[in-house]
XYZ file of C-alpha atoms in Angstrom:
308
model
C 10.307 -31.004 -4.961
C 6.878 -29.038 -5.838
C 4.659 -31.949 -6.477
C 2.079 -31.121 -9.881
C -1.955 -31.443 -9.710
C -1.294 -33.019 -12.885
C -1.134 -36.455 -13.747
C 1.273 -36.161 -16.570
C 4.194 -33.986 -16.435
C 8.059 -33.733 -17.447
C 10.653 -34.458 -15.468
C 12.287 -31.637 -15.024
C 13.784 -30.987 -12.032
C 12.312 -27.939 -9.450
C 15.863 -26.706 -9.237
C 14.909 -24.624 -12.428
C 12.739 -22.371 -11.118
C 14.045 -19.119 -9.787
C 14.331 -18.710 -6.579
C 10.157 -16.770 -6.643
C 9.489 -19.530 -8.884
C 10.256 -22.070 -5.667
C 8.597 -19.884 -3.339
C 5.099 -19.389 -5.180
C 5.261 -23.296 -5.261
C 5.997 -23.834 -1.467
C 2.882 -21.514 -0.856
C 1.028 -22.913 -2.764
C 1.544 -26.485 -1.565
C 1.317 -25.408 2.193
C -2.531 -24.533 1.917
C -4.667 -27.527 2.105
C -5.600 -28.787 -1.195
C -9.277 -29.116 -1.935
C -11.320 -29.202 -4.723
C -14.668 -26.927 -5.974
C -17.591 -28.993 -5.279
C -18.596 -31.893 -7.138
C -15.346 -31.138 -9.410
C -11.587 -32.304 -9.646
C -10.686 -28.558 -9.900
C -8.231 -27.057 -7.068
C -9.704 -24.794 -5.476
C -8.395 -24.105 -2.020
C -5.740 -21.804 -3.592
C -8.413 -19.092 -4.941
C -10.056 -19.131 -1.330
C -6.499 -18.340 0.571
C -6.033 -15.588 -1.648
C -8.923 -14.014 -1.631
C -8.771 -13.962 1.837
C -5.125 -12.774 2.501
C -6.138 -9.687 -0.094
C -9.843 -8.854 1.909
C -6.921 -9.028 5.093
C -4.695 -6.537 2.839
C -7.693 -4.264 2.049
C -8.914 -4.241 6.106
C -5.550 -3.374 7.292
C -4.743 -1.213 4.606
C -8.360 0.914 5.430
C -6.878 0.686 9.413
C -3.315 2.178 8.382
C -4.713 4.780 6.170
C -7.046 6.113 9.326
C -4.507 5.345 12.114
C -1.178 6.738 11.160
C -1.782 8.718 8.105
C -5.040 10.430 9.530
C -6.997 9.759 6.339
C -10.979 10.025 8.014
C -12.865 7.014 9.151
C -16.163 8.159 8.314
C -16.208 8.730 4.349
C -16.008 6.697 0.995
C -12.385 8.101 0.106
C -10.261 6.185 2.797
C -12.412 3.041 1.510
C -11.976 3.592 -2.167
C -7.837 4.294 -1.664
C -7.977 1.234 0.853
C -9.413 -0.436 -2.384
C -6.194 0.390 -4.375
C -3.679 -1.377 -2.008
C -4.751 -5.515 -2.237
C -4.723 -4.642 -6.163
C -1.258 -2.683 -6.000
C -0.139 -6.285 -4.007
C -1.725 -8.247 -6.012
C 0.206 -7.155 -9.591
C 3.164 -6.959 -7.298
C 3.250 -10.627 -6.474
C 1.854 -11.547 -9.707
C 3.866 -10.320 -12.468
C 7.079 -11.341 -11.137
C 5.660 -15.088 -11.872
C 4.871 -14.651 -14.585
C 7.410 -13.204 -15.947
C 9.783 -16.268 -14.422
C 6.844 -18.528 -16.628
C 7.455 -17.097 -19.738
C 11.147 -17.074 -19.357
C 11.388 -20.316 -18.639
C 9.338 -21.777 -21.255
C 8.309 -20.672 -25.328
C 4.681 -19.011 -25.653
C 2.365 -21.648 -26.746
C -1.153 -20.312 -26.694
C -2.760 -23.715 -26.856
C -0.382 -25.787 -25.752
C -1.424 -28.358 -23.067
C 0.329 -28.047 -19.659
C 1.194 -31.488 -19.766
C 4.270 -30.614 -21.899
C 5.802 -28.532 -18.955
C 7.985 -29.690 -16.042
C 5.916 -30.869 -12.684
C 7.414 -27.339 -10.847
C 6.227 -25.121 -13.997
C 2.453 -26.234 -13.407
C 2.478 -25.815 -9.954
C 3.613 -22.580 -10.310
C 0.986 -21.669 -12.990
C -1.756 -23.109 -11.157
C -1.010 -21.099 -8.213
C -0.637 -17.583 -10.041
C -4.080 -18.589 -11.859
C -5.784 -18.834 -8.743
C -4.391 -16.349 -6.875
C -5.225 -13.823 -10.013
C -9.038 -15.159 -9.593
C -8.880 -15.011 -5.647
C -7.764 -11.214 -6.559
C -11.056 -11.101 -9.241
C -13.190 -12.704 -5.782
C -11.834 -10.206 -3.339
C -12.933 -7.627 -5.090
C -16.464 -8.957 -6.153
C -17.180 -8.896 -2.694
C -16.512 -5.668 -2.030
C -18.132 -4.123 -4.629
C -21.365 -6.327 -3.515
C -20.425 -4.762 0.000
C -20.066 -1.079 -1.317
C -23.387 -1.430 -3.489
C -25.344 -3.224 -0.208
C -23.706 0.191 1.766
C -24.864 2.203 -0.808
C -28.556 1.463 -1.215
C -29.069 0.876 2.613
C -30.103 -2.813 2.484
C -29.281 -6.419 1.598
C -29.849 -5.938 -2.304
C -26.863 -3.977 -3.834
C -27.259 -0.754 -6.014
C -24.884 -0.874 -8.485
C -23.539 1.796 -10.566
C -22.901 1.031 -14.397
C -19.141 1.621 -13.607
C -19.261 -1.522 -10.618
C -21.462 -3.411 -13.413
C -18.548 -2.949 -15.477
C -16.284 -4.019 -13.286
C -18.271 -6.922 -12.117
C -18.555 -8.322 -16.040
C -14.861 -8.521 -16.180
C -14.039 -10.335 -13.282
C -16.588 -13.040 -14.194
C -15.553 -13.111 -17.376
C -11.702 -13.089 -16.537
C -12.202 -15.965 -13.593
C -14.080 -18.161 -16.220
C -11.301 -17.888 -18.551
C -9.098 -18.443 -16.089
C -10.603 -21.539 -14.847
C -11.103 -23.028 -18.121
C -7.720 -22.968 -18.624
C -7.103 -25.061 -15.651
C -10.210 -27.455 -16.729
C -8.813 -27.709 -20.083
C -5.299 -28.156 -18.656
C -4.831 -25.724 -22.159
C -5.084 -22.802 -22.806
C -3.243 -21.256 -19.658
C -0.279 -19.249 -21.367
C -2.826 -17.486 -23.576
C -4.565 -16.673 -20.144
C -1.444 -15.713 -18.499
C -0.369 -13.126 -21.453
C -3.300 -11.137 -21.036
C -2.522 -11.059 -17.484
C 0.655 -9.732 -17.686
C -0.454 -7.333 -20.262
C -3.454 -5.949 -18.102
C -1.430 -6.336 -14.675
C 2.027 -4.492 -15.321
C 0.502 -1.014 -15.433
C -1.554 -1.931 -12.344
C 0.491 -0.549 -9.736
C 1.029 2.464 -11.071
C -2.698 3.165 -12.049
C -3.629 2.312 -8.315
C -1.021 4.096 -6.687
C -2.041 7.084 -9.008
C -5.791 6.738 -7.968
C -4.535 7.067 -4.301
C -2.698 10.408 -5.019
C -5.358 11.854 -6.461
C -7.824 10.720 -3.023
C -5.135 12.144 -1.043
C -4.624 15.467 -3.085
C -8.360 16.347 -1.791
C -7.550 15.603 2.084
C -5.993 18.296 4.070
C -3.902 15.834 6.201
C -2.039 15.081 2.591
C -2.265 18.037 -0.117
C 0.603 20.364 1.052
C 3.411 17.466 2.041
C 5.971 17.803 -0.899
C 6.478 14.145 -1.507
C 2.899 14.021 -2.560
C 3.091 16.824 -5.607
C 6.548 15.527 -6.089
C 4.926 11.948 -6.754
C 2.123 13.873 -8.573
C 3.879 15.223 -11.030
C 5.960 11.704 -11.675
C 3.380 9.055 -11.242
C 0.579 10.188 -13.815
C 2.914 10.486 -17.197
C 4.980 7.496 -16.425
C 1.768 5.043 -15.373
C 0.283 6.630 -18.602
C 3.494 5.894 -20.746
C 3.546 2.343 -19.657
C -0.369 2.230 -20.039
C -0.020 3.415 -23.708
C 2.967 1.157 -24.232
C 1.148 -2.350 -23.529
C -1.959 -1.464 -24.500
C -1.137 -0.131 -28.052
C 2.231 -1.184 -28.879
C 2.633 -4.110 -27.427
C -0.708 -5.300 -26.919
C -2.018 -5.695 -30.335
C 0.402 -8.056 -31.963
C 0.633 -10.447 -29.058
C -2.630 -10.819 -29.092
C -2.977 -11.255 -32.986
C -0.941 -13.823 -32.290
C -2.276 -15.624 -29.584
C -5.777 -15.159 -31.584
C -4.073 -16.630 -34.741
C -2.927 -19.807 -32.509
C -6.595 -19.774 -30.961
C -8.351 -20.599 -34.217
C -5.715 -21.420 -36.445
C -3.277 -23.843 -34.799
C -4.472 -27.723 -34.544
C -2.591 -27.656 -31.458
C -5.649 -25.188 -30.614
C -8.136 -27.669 -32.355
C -6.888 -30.770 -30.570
C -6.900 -29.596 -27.011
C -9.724 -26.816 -26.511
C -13.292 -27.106 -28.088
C -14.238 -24.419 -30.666
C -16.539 -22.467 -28.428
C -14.277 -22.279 -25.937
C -11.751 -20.827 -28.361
C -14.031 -18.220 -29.656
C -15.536 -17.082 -26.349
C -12.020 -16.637 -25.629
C -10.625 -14.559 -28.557
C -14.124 -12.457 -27.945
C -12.658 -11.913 -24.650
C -9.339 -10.848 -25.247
C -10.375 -8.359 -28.043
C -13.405 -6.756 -25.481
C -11.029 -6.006 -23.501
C -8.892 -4.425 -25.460
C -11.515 -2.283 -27.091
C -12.871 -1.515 -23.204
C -9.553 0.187 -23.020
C -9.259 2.582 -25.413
C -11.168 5.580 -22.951
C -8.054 4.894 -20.719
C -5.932 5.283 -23.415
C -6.991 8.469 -24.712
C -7.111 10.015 -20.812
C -3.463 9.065 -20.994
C -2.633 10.489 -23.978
C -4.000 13.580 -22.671
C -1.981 13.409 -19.671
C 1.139 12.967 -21.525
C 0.449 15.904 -24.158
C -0.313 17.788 -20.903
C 2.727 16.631 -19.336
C 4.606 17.747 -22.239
C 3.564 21.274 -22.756
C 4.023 21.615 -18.866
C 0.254 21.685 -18.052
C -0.887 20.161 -14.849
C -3.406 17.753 -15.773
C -3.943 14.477 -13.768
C -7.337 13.273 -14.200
C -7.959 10.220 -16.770
């Protein structure tokens, strides 16, 4: 039986749990548990995932250059190498947390507590592996800016700035949730949101790198999956991000600041900081949603458009 990092915890048996459910929890508990320094927080799960994704995105860059002849020497074999740890990483992800929410009501604010022993492990573990994912990438865009600017102090771009914000700001959310022991389901539903278009956005931005390289623009499966991957990533985009989006997250920012479940297990800043958050985010996203709106009115009239 998965055994919780929490103290206080249901009974319910493991047996619950789909079989993903029991393997994210026998992962998680075969990595040696320690904690962040000078803290009781876990932390020994966000450090083996980070690492197996920088392993992804190194052997990923290898395959790429080795057996599909993408070239060694430029930015685009990096940049679709880039694409694959975060096409895994949604992979492995959403099928959690999809399992989580099936197995148990959305409660914004409800304290973990209230969930079996085998539910929190699993939770735990997708939370840090999302915020390993949110560290992997941090250090290669560090490593990309260093590259660029030809020394030890990174140039960054405002897009990498960008980028950089919202992992912080998504890995402190993240781990206040699991400080809190609150909080996490709110966390988890904008994860889902954000991460089920993911690998379809990625594997998009790698067509389009491989569309400029002459080892790759003439093979038919490539402007076969061009002409399939852009409107369907972009109706799913729209889909989330506008129609189902919104509400849920009404919601969960009605049980942020409304709820005295809220009031009783998360301080009022914390609540705030996160409903600022959730809504940035959202409101980051419009741009992507009007580049796929234009790539489904293109796709529509029978115009080849692809670019966001």
């Amino acid at each position: 039986m998965c055994k919780s990092d929490s103290s206080s915890s249901s009974s319910t048996s493991t047996g619950e749990l789909p079989a993903y459910g029991k393997f994210v929890c026998k992962v998680y508990h075969a990595i040696p548990k320690f904690n962040f320094p000078f803290t009781n927080l876990p932390f020994s799960f966000v450090l083996f995932s980070a690492a197996f994704l920088v392993t992804v995105r190194i052997l990923s860059n290898k395959v790429l250059e080795t057996v599909f002849g993408w070239p060694s020497d430029g930015t685009v074999t990096d940049r679709a190498a880039s694409s694959i740890p975060a096409i895994v990483h949604s992979s492995l992800l959403c099928p959690g947390l999809f399992i989580a929410f099936i197995a148990k009501r959305y409660a914004p604010t409800e304290h973990i507590s209230k969930a079996s022993a085998a539910w929190q492990d699993m939770v735990n573990a997708l939370l840090q592996f999302c915020t390993g994912y949110m560290l992997n990438d941090t250090i290669f865009l560090i490593y990309r800016a260093q590259q660029a600017a030809g020394s030890i102090l990174p140039h960054f771009e405002f897009e990498d700035i960008l980028f950089l914000g919202h992992h912080a700001v998504t890995s402190i959310y993240m781990t206040q949730t699991r400080v809190y022991k609150a909080g996490h389901m709110s966390a988890m539903m904008c994860m889902l949101l954000g991460e089920l278009s993911n690998p379809l956005h990625n594997t998009y931005l790698v067509l389009e790198l491989a569309s400029g390289l002459d080892c790759c623009k003439d093979g038919p499966n490539l402007q076969l999956a061009r002409t399939i991957i852009p409107p369907l990533f972009s109706a799913v985009y729209i889909f989330f991000r506008v129609i189902v989006g919104p509400p849920v997250l009404a919601y969960t920012t009605y049980d942020l600041l409304m709820n005295k479940q809220g009031r009783e297990n998360l301080p009022l800043s914390i609540r705030l900081f996160w409903v600022a958050m959730i809504w940035a985010v959202m409101v980051g996203s419009i741009p992507e949603v009007l580049g796929c709106k234009s790539i489904l009115e293109a796709y529509l009239t029978g115009q080849q458009e692809h670019e966001l």
